[in-house]
Amino acid sequence: MKILLDETRIGHGIDELAAKLNKDYAGRSLTIVSIMTGSLIMLADLIRRLEMPVRISLIQASSYRGTTESGDLTIQDQMMLDISDRDVLLIDDIFDTGKTLVEVTKRLNSLGPKSIKTAVFLNKSGTSQVDATPDYVVFHIPNAFVVGYGLDYQDLYRNLPFVAVLEESDIAQHSVL
Ligand code: 5GP
Ligand code: MG
């Protein structure tokens, strides 16, 4: 596994994002809608650095079904808070094709928020298939399959405190886990 972003760098990146949000949303309260499970670690690290009143709402959206190929998107929102007339920040782990963020944003917009912006931990370069870009990006990365800091391969590796590129040898080893 090749480490792309270590723990220290990630910490600084989250610090910077929190500083921007504290400035942009000063004097307002923020409803964060976080896409599980990939954004779990970023969410926990980010919200402890936020100074405005924050409400947390979790949804699940999955397109990667245990492989590295993109599949159909399903959204589960039973745990959604009421977001009507709220300032909403939608958080996801990674912007790849962009389809997840666009679809979920569409769904949230139908619920009548006051405003909606998007923040992602990682933005892959050259893979977008949509017209939109995230409003906040912590790190831009090259087009490789990465794991760690919330991101999984077949539901493993989310707990790694760093971000690493998953290599062929890792996948081979993985089959015996
Ligand atoms: P998109 O809809 O933008 O193509 O994909 C977003 C979702 O795909 C992410 O929330 C994430 O679950 C998954 N994904 C995309 N690229 C990667 C990657 O490099 N590593 C991992 N672990 N998941 C990825
Ligand atoms: Mg995901």
PDB file of C-alpha atoms and ligand atoms in Angstrom:
ATOM      1  CA  MET A   1       0.000   0.000   0.000  1.00  0.00           C
ATOM      2  CA  LYS A   2       1.365   3.387  -0.966  1.00  0.00           C
ATOM      3  CA  ILE A   3       0.564   6.236   1.418  1.00  0.00           C
ATOM      4  CA  LEU A   4      -0.797   9.278  -0.404  1.00  0.00           C
ATOM      5  CA  LEU A   5      -1.852  11.479   2.539  1.00  0.00           C
ATOM      6  CA  ASP A   6      -0.501  10.952   6.036  1.00  0.00           C
ATOM      7  CA  GLU A   7      -2.262  11.722   9.290  1.00  0.00           C
ATOM      8  CA  THR A   8      -0.536  15.085   9.808  1.00  0.00           C
ATOM      9  CA  ARG A   9      -1.420  16.355   6.345  1.00  0.00           C
ATOM     10  CA  ILE A  10      -5.007  15.209   6.720  1.00  0.00           C
ATOM     11  CA  GLY A  11      -5.242  17.043  10.056  1.00  0.00           C
ATOM     12  CA  HIS A  12      -4.063  20.285   8.456  1.00  0.00           C
ATOM     13  CA  GLY A  13      -6.503  19.829   5.575  1.00  0.00           C
ATOM     14  CA  ILE A  14      -9.443  19.393   7.941  1.00  0.00           C
ATOM     15  CA  ASP A  15      -8.246  22.431   9.964  1.00  0.00           C
ATOM     16  CA  GLU A  16      -8.354  24.530   6.785  1.00  0.00           C
ATOM     17  CA  LEU A  17     -11.808  23.336   5.796  1.00  0.00           C
ATOM     18  CA  ALA A  18     -13.142  24.039   9.288  1.00  0.00           C
ATOM     19  CA  ALA A  19     -11.654  27.558   9.194  1.00  0.00           C
ATOM     20  CA  LYS A  20     -13.383  28.271   5.860  1.00  0.00           C
ATOM     21  CA  LEU A  21     -16.720  26.969   7.127  1.00  0.00           C
ATOM     22  CA  ASN A  22     -16.422  28.913  10.391  1.00  0.00           C
ATOM     23  CA  LYS A  23     -15.960  32.035   8.280  1.00  0.00           C
ATOM     24  CA  ASP A  24     -18.567  31.299   5.590  1.00  0.00           C
ATOM     25  CA  TYR A  25     -21.280  30.242   8.072  1.00  0.00           C
ATOM     26  CA  ALA A  26     -20.428  32.631  10.920  1.00  0.00           C
ATOM     27  CA  GLY A  27     -23.547  33.662  12.833  1.00  0.00           C
ATOM     28  CA  ARG A  28     -25.668  30.930  11.196  1.00  0.00           C
ATOM     29  CA  SER A  29     -26.460  27.392  12.160  1.00  0.00           C
ATOM     30  CA  LEU A  30     -25.545  24.552   9.840  1.00  0.00           C
ATOM     31  CA  THR A  31     -27.270  21.266   9.057  1.00  0.00           C
ATOM     32  CA  ILE A  32     -24.712  18.745   7.893  1.00  0.00           C
ATOM     33  CA  VAL A  33     -25.955  15.850   5.804  1.00  0.00           C
ATOM     34  CA  SER A  34     -23.207  13.256   5.735  1.00  0.00           C
ATOM     35  CA  ILE A  35     -23.151  10.327   3.338  1.00  0.00           C
ATOM     36  CA  MET A  36     -22.341   7.130   5.187  1.00  0.00           C
ATOM     37  CA  THR A  37     -20.172   5.244   5.561  1.00  0.00           C
ATOM     38  CA  GLY A  38     -17.253   6.821   3.742  1.00  0.00           C
ATOM     39  CA  SER A  39     -17.573  10.290   5.263  1.00  0.00           C
ATOM     40  CA  LEU A  40     -17.733   9.005   8.850  1.00  0.00           C
ATOM     41  CA  ILE A  41     -14.172   9.885   9.874  1.00  0.00           C
ATOM     42  CA  MET A  42     -14.127  13.247   8.116  1.00  0.00           C
ATOM     43  CA  LEU A  43     -17.457  14.119   9.749  1.00  0.00           C
ATOM     44  CA  ALA A  44     -16.209  13.293  13.244  1.00  0.00           C
ATOM     45  CA  ASP A  45     -12.963  15.235  12.762  1.00  0.00           C
ATOM     46  CA  LEU A  46     -14.619  18.216  11.080  1.00  0.00           C
ATOM     47  CA  ILE A  47     -17.552  18.855  13.413  1.00  0.00           C
ATOM     48  CA  ARG A  48     -15.285  19.053  16.465  1.00  0.00           C
ATOM     49  CA  ARG A  49     -13.592  22.039  14.799  1.00  0.00           C
ATOM     50  CA  LEU A  50     -16.814  23.894  13.937  1.00  0.00           C
ATOM     51  CA  GLU A  51     -17.914  26.855  16.036  1.00  0.00           C
ATOM     52  CA  MET A  52     -21.497  27.441  14.830  1.00  0.00           C
ATOM     53  CA  PRO A  53     -24.506  25.435  16.065  1.00  0.00           C
ATOM     54  CA  VAL A  54     -24.450  22.198  14.061  1.00  0.00           C
ATOM     55  CA  ARG A  55     -27.118  19.553  13.392  1.00  0.00           C
ATOM     56  CA  ILE A  56     -26.005  16.195  12.017  1.00  0.00           C
ATOM     57  CA  SER A  57     -28.051  14.119   9.627  1.00  0.00           C
ATOM     58  CA  LEU A  58     -26.880  10.783   8.221  1.00  0.00           C
ATOM     59  CA  ILE A  59     -27.897   9.192   4.962  1.00  0.00           C
ATOM     60  CA  GLN A  60     -26.540   6.258   3.031  1.00  0.00           C
ATOM     61  CA  ALA A  61     -25.840   6.320  -0.664  1.00  0.00           C
ATOM     62  CA  SER A  62     -24.047   3.435  -2.237  1.00  0.00           C
ATOM     63  CA  SER A  63     -22.959   2.948  -5.797  1.00  0.00           C
ATOM     64  CA  TYR A  64     -19.801   0.901  -5.270  1.00  0.00           C
ATOM     65  CA  ARG A  65     -21.106  -2.536  -4.410  1.00  0.00           C
ATOM     66  CA  GLY A  66     -18.074  -4.256  -2.944  1.00  0.00           C
ATOM     67  CA  THR A  67     -15.961  -3.710  -6.044  1.00  0.00           C
ATOM     68  CA  THR A  68     -14.006  -0.887  -7.629  1.00  0.00           C
ATOM     69  CA  GLU A  69     -16.633  -0.470 -10.386  1.00  0.00           C
ATOM     70  CA  SER A  70     -19.391   2.135 -10.237  1.00  0.00           C
ATOM     71  CA  GLY A  71     -22.920   0.744 -10.089  1.00  0.00           C
ATOM     72  CA  ASP A  72     -26.455   2.025  -9.583  1.00  0.00           C
ATOM     73  CA  LEU A  73     -27.014   4.499  -6.778  1.00  0.00           C
ATOM     74  CA  THR A  74     -29.374   3.742  -3.907  1.00  0.00           C
ATOM     75  CA  ILE A  75     -30.185   6.381  -1.285  1.00  0.00           C
ATOM     76  CA  GLN A  76     -31.454   5.546   2.201  1.00  0.00           C
ATOM     77  CA  ASP A  77     -32.631   8.569   4.152  1.00  0.00           C
ATOM     78  CA  GLN A  78     -34.653   7.195   7.090  1.00  0.00           C
ATOM     79  CA  MET A  79     -32.314   9.059   9.451  1.00  0.00           C
ATOM     80  CA  MET A  80     -32.704  12.434   7.697  1.00  0.00           C
ATOM     81  CA  LEU A  81     -33.529  15.489   9.778  1.00  0.00           C
ATOM     82  CA  ASP A  82     -35.995  18.105   8.534  1.00  0.00           C
ATOM     83  CA  ILE A  83     -33.884  20.392   6.326  1.00  0.00           C
ATOM     84  CA  SER A  84     -36.591  22.752   5.099  1.00  0.00           C
ATOM     85  CA  ASP A  85     -35.407  26.383   5.318  1.00  0.00           C
ATOM     86  CA  ARG A  86     -32.018  25.236   6.686  1.00  0.00           C
ATOM     87  CA  ASP A  87     -28.490  25.974   5.513  1.00  0.00           C
ATOM     88  CA  VAL A  88     -27.290  22.528   4.470  1.00  0.00           C
ATOM     89  CA  LEU A  89     -23.788  21.210   3.900  1.00  0.00           C
ATOM     90  CA  LEU A  90     -23.669  17.850   2.150  1.00  0.00           C
ATOM     91  CA  ILE A  91     -20.518  15.873   2.936  1.00  0.00           C
ATOM     92  CA  ASP A  92     -19.054  12.909   1.065  1.00  0.00           C
ATOM     93  CA  ASP A  93     -15.738  11.108   1.133  1.00  0.00           C
ATOM     94  CA  ILE A  94     -14.767  11.401  -2.514  1.00  0.00           C
ATOM     95  CA  PHE A  95     -15.893  13.020  -5.750  1.00  0.00           C
ATOM     96  CA  ASP A  96     -15.183  10.535  -8.523  1.00  0.00           C
ATOM     97  CA  THR A  97     -17.733  10.580 -11.369  1.00  0.00           C
ATOM     98  CA  GLY A  98     -19.688  13.104  -9.323  1.00  0.00           C
ATOM     99  CA  LYS A  99     -22.944  11.215  -9.831  1.00  0.00           C
ATOM    100  CA  THR A 100     -23.487  10.518  -6.119  1.00  0.00           C
ATOM    101  CA  LEU A 101     -23.173  14.146  -5.095  1.00  0.00           C
ATOM    102  CA  VAL A 102     -25.352  15.381  -7.958  1.00  0.00           C
ATOM    103  CA  GLU A 103     -28.097  12.819  -7.265  1.00  0.00           C
ATOM    104  CA  VAL A 104     -28.121  13.392  -3.512  1.00  0.00           C
ATOM    105  CA  THR A 105     -28.083  17.187  -3.982  1.00  0.00           C
ATOM    106  CA  LYS A 106     -31.125  16.848  -6.257  1.00  0.00           C
ATOM    107  CA  ARG A 107     -32.911  14.795  -3.615  1.00  0.00           C
ATOM    108  CA  LEU A 108     -32.079  17.293  -0.843  1.00  0.00           C
ATOM    109  CA  ASN A 109     -33.133  20.264  -2.979  1.00  0.00           C
ATOM    110  CA  SER A 110     -36.619  18.770  -3.249  1.00  0.00           C
ATOM    111  CA  LEU A 111     -36.885  19.079   0.559  1.00  0.00           C
ATOM    112  CA  GLY A 112     -36.748  22.886   0.464  1.00  0.00           C
ATOM    113  CA  PRO A 113     -33.462  23.863   2.162  1.00  0.00           C
ATOM    114  CA  LYS A 114     -32.555  27.559   2.436  1.00  0.00           C
ATOM    115  CA  SER A 115     -29.176  26.809   0.857  1.00  0.00           C
ATOM    116  CA  ILE A 116     -27.153  23.754  -0.022  1.00  0.00           C
ATOM    117  CA  LYS A 117     -23.417  23.398  -0.513  1.00  0.00           C
ATOM    118  CA  THR A 118     -21.197  20.353  -0.899  1.00  0.00           C
ATOM    119  CA  ALA A 119     -17.903  19.378   0.712  1.00  0.00           C
ATOM    120  CA  VAL A 120     -15.759  16.382  -0.115  1.00  0.00           C
ATOM    121  CA  PHE A 121     -12.623  15.036   1.483  1.00  0.00           C
ATOM    122  CA  LEU A 122     -11.094  14.008  -1.854  1.00  0.00           C
ATOM    123  CA  ASN A 123     -11.615  15.111  -5.460  1.00  0.00           C
ATOM    124  CA  LYS A 124     -10.196  12.762  -8.098  1.00  0.00           C
ATOM    125  CA  SER A 125      -8.838  14.528 -11.146  1.00  0.00           C
ATOM    126  CA  GLY A 126     -10.154  13.728 -14.610  1.00  0.00           C
ATOM    127  CA  THR A 127     -12.948  11.366 -13.618  1.00  0.00           C
ATOM    128  CA  SER A 128     -15.963  13.690 -13.367  1.00  0.00           C
ATOM    129  CA  GLN A 129     -18.954  12.835 -15.555  1.00  0.00           C
ATOM    130  CA  VAL A 130     -21.125  15.704 -14.360  1.00  0.00           C
ATOM    131  CA  ASP A 131     -21.375  19.459 -14.804  1.00  0.00           C
ATOM    132  CA  ALA A 132     -21.040  20.262 -11.094  1.00  0.00           C
ATOM    133  CA  THR A 133     -18.013  20.576  -8.821  1.00  0.00           C
ATOM    134  CA  PRO A 134     -17.967  20.380  -5.012  1.00  0.00           C
ATOM    135  CA  ASP A 135     -18.005  23.746  -3.207  1.00  0.00           C
ATOM    136  CA  TYR A 136     -15.319  22.634  -0.736  1.00  0.00           C
ATOM    137  CA  VAL A 137     -12.529  20.125  -1.409  1.00  0.00           C
ATOM    138  CA  VAL A 138      -9.969  19.118   1.205  1.00  0.00           C
ATOM    139  CA  PHE A 139      -7.526  17.362  -1.176  1.00  0.00           C
ATOM    140  CA  HIS A 140      -7.219  16.857  -4.913  1.00  0.00           C
ATOM    141  CA  ILE A 141      -5.780  13.441  -5.795  1.00  0.00           C
ATOM    142  CA  PRO A 142      -4.763  11.635  -8.975  1.00  0.00           C
ATOM    143  CA  ASN A 143      -7.021   8.997 -10.526  1.00  0.00           C
ATOM    144  CA  ALA A 144      -6.272   5.917  -8.383  1.00  0.00           C
ATOM    145  CA  PHE A 145      -8.371   3.741  -6.099  1.00  0.00           C
ATOM    146  CA  VAL A 146      -7.706   4.865  -2.542  1.00  0.00           C
ATOM    147  CA  VAL A 147      -8.608   3.525   0.895  1.00  0.00           C
ATOM    148  CA  GLY A 148      -8.382   4.748   4.468  1.00  0.00           C
ATOM    149  CA  TYR A 149      -9.773   7.665   6.498  1.00  0.00           C
ATOM    150  CA  GLY A 150     -13.278   6.329   5.897  1.00  0.00           C
ATOM    151  CA  LEU A 151     -12.785   4.978   2.401  1.00  0.00           C
ATOM    152  CA  ASP A 152     -13.136   1.218   1.995  1.00  0.00           C
ATOM    153  CA  TYR A 153     -12.342  -1.697  -0.221  1.00  0.00           C
ATOM    154  CA  GLN A 154     -15.031  -4.332   0.355  1.00  0.00           C
ATOM    155  CA  ASP A 155     -15.848  -2.651   3.691  1.00  0.00           C
ATOM    156  CA  LEU A 156     -12.299  -2.959   5.000  1.00  0.00           C
ATOM    157  CA  TYR A 157      -9.541  -0.337   5.534  1.00  0.00           C
ATOM    158  CA  ARG A 158     -11.920   2.473   6.641  1.00  0.00           C
ATOM    159  CA  ASN A 159     -10.091   2.679   9.972  1.00  0.00           C
ATOM    160  CA  LEU A 160      -6.667   3.508   8.506  1.00  0.00           C
ATOM    161  CA  PRO A 161      -5.666   6.969   9.817  1.00  0.00           C
ATOM    162  CA  PHE A 162      -4.042   7.767   6.439  1.00  0.00           C
ATOM    163  CA  VAL A 163      -5.096   7.583   2.772  1.00  0.00           C
ATOM    164  CA  ALA A 164      -3.326   4.975   0.656  1.00  0.00           C
ATOM    165  CA  VAL A 165      -3.491   3.777  -2.930  1.00  0.00           C
ATOM    166  CA  LEU A 166      -4.684   0.193  -3.032  1.00  0.00           C
ATOM    167  CA  GLU A 167      -2.326  -1.899  -5.150  1.00  0.00           C
ATOM    168  CA  GLU A 168      -2.805  -5.218  -6.946  1.00  0.00           C
ATOM    169  CA  SER A 169      -0.778  -7.027  -4.278  1.00  0.00           C
ATOM    170  CA  ASP A 170      -3.070  -5.664  -1.533  1.00  0.00           C
ATOM    171  CA  ILE A 171      -6.108  -6.995  -3.370  1.00  0.00           C
ATOM    172  CA  ALA A 172      -4.479 -10.423  -3.811  1.00  0.00           C
ATOM    173  CA  GLN A 173      -3.659 -10.542  -0.108  1.00  0.00           C
ATOM    174  CA  HIS A 174      -7.137  -9.360   0.709  1.00  0.00           C
ATOM    175  CA  SER A 175      -8.746 -12.561  -0.610  1.00  0.00           C
ATOM    176  CA  VAL A 176      -7.266 -14.530   2.309  1.00  0.00           C
ATOM    177  CA  LEU A 177      -8.549 -12.120   5.014  1.00  0.00           C
TER     178      LEU A 177
HETATM  179  P1  5GP B   1     -19.134   9.019  -7.658  1.00  0.00           P
HETATM  180  O1  5GP B   1     -20.633   8.924  -7.583  1.00  0.00           O
HETATM  181  O2  5GP B   1     -18.596  10.407  -7.506  1.00  0.00           O
HETATM  182  O3  5GP B   1     -18.591   8.328  -8.867  1.00  0.00           O
HETATM  183  O4  5GP B   1     -18.576   8.120  -6.500  1.00  0.00           O
HETATM  184  C1  5GP B   1     -18.647   8.474  -5.219  1.00  0.00           C
HETATM  185  C2  5GP B   1     -18.512   7.252  -4.354  1.00  0.00           C
HETATM  186  O5  5GP B   1     -17.749   6.227  -4.991  1.00  0.00           O
HETATM  187  C3  5GP B   1     -17.777   7.574  -3.090  1.00  0.00           C
HETATM  188  O6  5GP B   1     -18.686   7.977  -2.081  1.00  0.00           O
HETATM  189  C4  5GP B   1     -17.076   6.293  -2.773  1.00  0.00           C
HETATM  190  O7  5GP B   1     -17.918   5.484  -1.988  1.00  0.00           O
HETATM  191  C5  5GP B   1     -16.857   5.626  -4.096  1.00  0.00           C
HETATM  192  N1  5GP B   1     -15.468   5.815  -4.593  1.00  0.00           N
HETATM  193  C6  5GP B   1     -15.080   6.510  -5.669  1.00  0.00           C
HETATM  194  N2  5GP B   1     -13.742   6.481  -5.817  1.00  0.00           N
HETATM  195  C7  5GP B   1     -13.275   5.749  -4.792  1.00  0.00           C
HETATM  196  C8  5GP B   1     -11.943   5.372  -4.375  1.00  0.00           C
HETATM  197  O8  5GP B   1     -10.913   5.687  -4.955  1.00  0.00           O
HETATM  198  N3  5GP B   1     -11.861   4.605  -3.247  1.00  0.00           N
HETATM  199  C9  5GP B   1     -12.967   4.224  -2.545  1.00  0.00           C
HETATM  200  N4  5GP B   1     -12.751   3.480  -1.458  1.00  0.00           N
HETATM  201  N5  5GP B   1     -14.218   4.569  -2.893  1.00  0.00           N
HETATM  202  C10 5GP B   1     -14.369   5.329  -4.018  1.00  0.00           C
HETATM  203 MG    MG B   2     -19.383   6.393  -0.509  1.00  0.00          MG
END
